[in-house]
Coordinates of C-alpha atoms in Angstrom, one line a residue:
M1 CA 140.0 87.0 140.2
D2 CA 136.6 85.5 139.7
G3 CA 134.7 87.1 136.9
W4 CA 137.6 89.3 135.7
T5 CA 139.2 88.9 132.3
L6 CA 142.6 90.3 131.3
S7 CA 141.8 91.9 127.9
V8 CA 145.1 93.9 127.3
L9 CA 148.6 93.4 128.5
E10 CA 151.2 95.7 127.0
E11 CA 154.9 96.0 127.8
G12 CA 156.3 99.5 127.9
E13 CA 159.8 100.6 127.0
H14 CA 161.2 101.1 130.5
G15 CA 160.3 97.9 132.4
D16 CA 156.7 99.0 132.8
A17 CA 153.4 97.6 131.6
R18 CA 149.8 98.4 131.2
A19 CA 147.0 95.9 131.9
V20 CA 143.3 96.2 131.3
F21 CA 140.7 94.0 133.0
E22 CA 137.0 93.8 132.5
G23 CA 134.6 92.4 135.0
E24 CA 131.3 93.0 136.8
V25 CA 130.7 94.7 140.2
D26 CA 127.2 95.0 141.6
G27 CA 125.7 94.3 138.1
A28 CA 127.8 97.0 136.5
R29 CA 130.3 96.1 133.7
M30 CA 133.6 97.7 134.7
R31 CA 136.9 98.3 133.0
V32 CA 140.0 98.6 135.2
E33 CA 143.3 99.8 133.7
L34 CA 146.4 99.3 135.7
D35 CA 149.9 100.9 135.1
L36 CA 152.6 98.7 136.5
A37 CA 156.3 99.4 137.1
A38 CA 159.1 97.0 137.7
D39 CA 159.8 96.6 141.4
R40 CA 163.5 96.7 141.8
L41 CA 163.2 95.6 145.4
A42 CA 161.0 92.5 144.8
Q43 CA 162.4 89.3 146.3
D44 CA 162.4 85.9 144.6
G45 CA 159.0 84.3 145.4
A46 CA 157.2 87.7 145.7
P47 CA 153.7 87.6 144.3
S48 CA 154.7 89.9 141.4
P49 CA 157.9 91.7 140.4
F50 CA 155.8 94.7 139.6
V51 CA 154.0 97.4 141.6
T52 CA 150.9 99.3 140.6
T53 CA 151.5 102.9 139.9
A54 CA 148.0 104.0 138.6
V55 CA 144.5 102.7 138.6
R56 CA 141.8 103.9 136.2
V57 CA 138.2 102.7 136.5
S58 CA 135.5 103.2 134.0
H59 CA 132.0 101.9 133.2
A60 CA 132.4 99.4 130.3
G61 CA 128.7 98.7 129.7
V62 CA 126.5 100.1 127.1
G63 CA 124.5 103.0 128.5
R64 CA 123.6 103.3 132.2
R65 CA 121.2 101.1 134.1
L66 CA 118.3 102.6 136.0
G67 CA 119.4 103.7 139.4
W68 CA 123.1 103.4 138.8
R69 CA 124.9 106.2 140.7
G70 CA 128.2 106.1 138.9
I71 CA 131.6 104.9 140.2
T72 CA 131.3 105.5 144.0
S73 CA 133.8 104.7 146.7
T74 CA 131.7 101.8 147.7
L75 CA 131.8 100.4 144.2
F76 CA 135.5 101.1 143.9
R77 CA 136.3 99.2 147.1
K78 CA 134.6 96.1 145.7
I79 CA 137.1 95.9 142.8
P80 CA 139.9 93.4 143.7
V81 CA 142.8 95.8 142.6
A82 CA 145.5 93.9 144.5
S83 CA 144.5 90.6 143.0
L84 CA 144.3 92.1 139.5
S85 CA 147.7 93.8 139.9
E86 CA 149.3 90.5 141.1
A87 CA 147.8 88.6 138.2
A88 CA 149.0 91.1 135.6
G89 CA 152.4 91.2 137.2
R90 CA 152.7 87.4 137.1
E91 CA 151.6 87.3 133.5
M92 CA 154.0 90.0 132.4
D93 CA 156.8 88.3 134.3
K94 CA 156.1 85.0 132.5
R95 CA 156.0 86.8 129.2
L96 CA 159.4 88.5 129.9
K97 CA 161.1 85.3 131.1
G98 CA 159.6 83.1 128.4
R99 CA 160.9 85.1 125.4
G100 CA 163.8 85.3 123.3
L101 CA 167.5 85.2 122.7
V102 CA 168.8 85.0 126.2
Q103 CA 166.6 82.1 127.4
E104 CA 167.6 80.0 124.5
R105 CA 171.3 80.2 125.1
S106 CA 173.4 78.6 127.7
S107 CA 175.8 80.6 129.9
E108 CA 178.7 79.2 127.9
E109 CA 177.1 80.4 124.6
L110 CA 176.5 83.8 126.1
R111 CA 180.1 84.1 127.2
D112 CA 181.4 82.9 123.8
L113 CA 179.3 85.5 122.0
A114 CA 180.6 88.2 124.4
K115 CA 184.2 87.3 123.3
R116 CA 183.4 89.0 119.9
G117 CA 183.3 92.3 121.8
P118 CA 181.2 95.5 121.5
K119 CA 182.0 96.1 117.9
D120 CA 179.6 93.3 116.9
D121 CA 176.0 94.4 116.6
E122 CA 174.7 91.0 117.7
V123 CA 176.6 91.4 121.0
L124 CA 175.2 95.0 121.5
R125 CA 171.6 93.7 120.7
L126 CA 172.2 91.0 123.3
V127 CA 173.4 93.6 125.9
G128 CA 170.2 95.6 125.1
Q129 CA 168.0 92.6 125.7
L130 CA 169.8 91.6 128.9
Y131 CA 169.4 95.2 130.1
S132 CA 165.7 95.2 129.4
E133 CA 165.2 91.9 131.2
A134 CA 167.4 93.1 134.2
L135 CA 165.1 96.1 134.7
V136 CA 162.5 93.7 136.0
G137 CA 163.5 92.7 139.5
S138 CA 167.2 93.5 139.4
T139 CA 168.9 96.2 141.4
S140 CA 171.9 96.4 139.0
P141 CA 171.5 95.6 135.3
A142 CA 175.3 96.2 134.8
R143 CA 176.1 93.6 137.5
D144 CA 173.7 91.1 135.9
I145 CA 175.1 91.6 132.4
A146 CA 178.7 91.3 133.8
E147 CA 177.9 88.0 135.4
K148 CA 176.1 86.6 132.4
L149 CA 178.7 87.6 129.9
G150 CA 181.8 87.0 132.1
L151 CA 182.8 90.7 132.1
S152 CA 183.9 93.1 134.7
Q153 CA 181.2 95.5 135.9
A154 CA 183.1 98.5 134.4
T155 CA 183.3 96.7 131.0
A156 CA 179.6 95.9 131.2
T157 CA 178.8 99.5 131.9
R158 CA 180.7 100.6 128.8
W159 CA 179.0 98.0 126.7
I160 CA 175.6 99.2 128.0
R161 CA 176.5 102.8 126.9
K162 CA 177.5 101.5 123.4
S163 CA 174.3 99.4 123.1
R164 CA 172.3 102.5 124.0
D165 CA 174.2 104.6 121.4
K166 CA 173.3 102.0 118.8
G167 CA 169.6 102.3 119.9
Y168 CA 169.2 98.8 121.5
I169 CA 168.4 100.5 124.9
T170 CA 165.9 103.3 124.8
A171 CA 166.6 104.7 128.3
L172 CA 168.8 103.8 131.2
R173 CA 167.4 103.0 134.6
S174 CA 168.8 106.2 136.0
E175 CA 166.8 108.2 133.5
I176 CA 163.5 106.5 133.9
G177 CA 162.5 108.1 137.2
R178 CA 163.4 111.6 135.9
E179 CA 161.1 111.5 132.9
G180 CA 158.4 114.1 133.2
S181 CA 159.6 115.2 136.7
G182 CA 161.2 118.4 135.4
A183 CA 164.6 117.2 136.7

């Protein structure tokens, strides 16, 4: 990633992210914007729990230099998209794992809190946060929540619905792929 700087890293609402890098290729100042999505199939130890879903490249310099022919395929191939994608994914993974409520509490504390039941807003907020974290790298958020809170998977699924009804979850994993697809 020599010469490339991560200037923007934003978390989306559905386990996705947007990263913007700036760097130089053949003397031209370039801006590379990557859209990332959580990779449900990523294994522990994978370079990144995200996959790149879109790449946008633009000239970031002031004006054009003499003889510059625009963004050509030759120029595009010199941009280290895979390295930039891995770096952004690792950074987002660190950010997600390093924050908040869940990381600060032991398994015992989480299970004690869950004993209050789904009528408690703090419990439903926790379910929402656990769901968001499980979207990154998990195949089953309900199973993860059930394990962490000491619930059956059916109970965890009901609590997820209640958390969503209260607004602590913006969209369920099953809905994310359907957005904008006309389905």
